[in-house]
Amino acid sequence: MEREILPELYDETLGMLQIHQGNGYIAQTATSVLAVLGLVATGLGLAVLPASVRGLSFSGMSLVPIEDSPSVTMLAVYRKGSRSPQLEAFLNQLRSGPADPGGSIAG
């Protein structure tokens, strides 16, 4: 989502990526959750979204809870069957938990 639409979600997503020592970047933003899910459904990457979107997902998507997400329950959403090295590395970082046990964002 674009920062102008949901600044808290955008900032929490970037913070979570830093906590998990993510080296990813936000390549595409959208103005609605449905647009984001549509991009994921077509195989154009993955998304980090609040768990409240669980009921909106399209068939053929995997929704994975992200442990230790900041203040809301977050999910990683990607197209089922996608198995790129980048996706695997990203999911492994999320599954391993924060790099800093204190949960602080390295700056």
XYZ file of C-alpha atoms in Angstrom:
107
model
C 0.000 0.000 0.000
C 1.145 3.516 -0.663
C 2.411 5.360 2.389
C -0.064 8.192 1.804
C -2.979 5.758 2.169
C -1.847 3.682 5.179
C 1.275 5.299 6.650
C 1.255 3.099 9.770
C 1.165 -0.129 7.754
C 3.834 1.120 5.354
C 6.147 2.150 8.207
C 5.547 -1.074 10.155
C 6.301 -3.139 7.046
C 9.613 -1.366 6.487
C 10.439 -1.670 10.189
C 9.624 -5.366 10.164
C 11.887 -5.915 7.159
C 14.715 -4.183 9.014
C 14.118 -6.221 12.179
C 14.356 -9.412 10.141
C 17.496 -8.137 8.403
C 15.569 -8.000 5.167
C 17.386 -6.773 2.163
C 14.190 -6.498 0.167
C 12.667 -3.323 -1.048
C 9.229 -2.098 -1.980
C 9.191 -2.233 -5.769
C 5.493 -1.559 -6.314
C 2.782 0.032 -4.248
C -0.945 0.165 -4.851
C -3.841 2.246 -3.645
C -5.994 -0.635 -2.404
C -5.625 -4.005 -0.745
C -7.479 -5.636 -3.642
C -4.975 -4.172 -6.103
C -2.112 -5.568 -4.011
C -3.759 -8.990 -3.876
C -4.330 -8.842 -7.629
C -0.628 -8.195 -8.238
C 0.284 -11.146 -6.014
C -2.322 -13.380 -7.695
C -0.705 -12.758 -11.072
C 2.699 -13.703 -9.695
C 4.135 -10.197 -9.461
C 5.843 -10.611 -6.107
C 4.545 -10.959 -2.596
C 2.945 -8.677 -0.071
C 3.043 -8.032 3.638
C -0.463 -7.187 4.787
C -2.526 -7.143 7.984
C -4.166 -10.455 8.844
C -7.558 -8.804 8.415
C -7.225 -9.348 4.624
C -7.400 -13.125 5.086
C -11.010 -13.221 3.884
C -10.194 -11.220 0.747
C -7.502 -13.477 -0.688
C -7.920 -15.050 -4.096
C -7.689 -18.766 -4.724
C -4.177 -19.961 -5.377
C -2.586 -17.757 -2.705
C -0.657 -18.752 0.389
C -1.084 -16.647 3.503
C 1.598 -17.142 6.130
C 1.430 -15.545 9.606
C 4.536 -13.523 10.405
C 5.870 -14.171 13.886
C 6.688 -11.167 16.052
C 4.992 -8.696 13.734
C 4.945 -5.181 15.217
C 1.541 -4.110 16.579
C -0.866 -5.909 14.267
C -0.898 -9.498 13.082
C 0.804 -9.515 9.688
C 0.787 -12.057 6.863
C 3.141 -12.715 3.991
C 1.018 -13.319 0.896
C 2.348 -14.973 -2.243
C 1.074 -17.034 -5.159
C 0.848 -20.747 -4.428
C 3.512 -22.724 -6.186
C 5.922 -19.780 -6.332
C 9.345 -20.957 -5.242
C 11.949 -18.424 -6.314
C 15.198 -18.164 -4.324
C 14.197 -14.615 -3.339
C 10.821 -15.750 -2.007
C 12.401 -18.610 -0.060
C 15.022 -16.288 1.449
C 12.377 -13.744 2.422
C 10.127 -16.351 4.041
C 13.088 -17.886 5.892
C 13.974 -14.467 7.309
C 10.403 -13.964 8.482
C 10.187 -17.447 10.020
C 13.456 -17.066 11.912
C 12.161 -14.160 13.965
C 13.840 -10.823 14.631
C 17.598 -10.618 14.249
C 17.842 -8.547 17.438
C 16.202 -10.350 20.398
C 15.226 -6.945 21.754
C 13.269 -6.256 18.615
C 14.901 -2.889 17.988
C 15.334 -1.630 14.460
C 18.972 -1.380 13.445
C 19.724 1.983 11.912
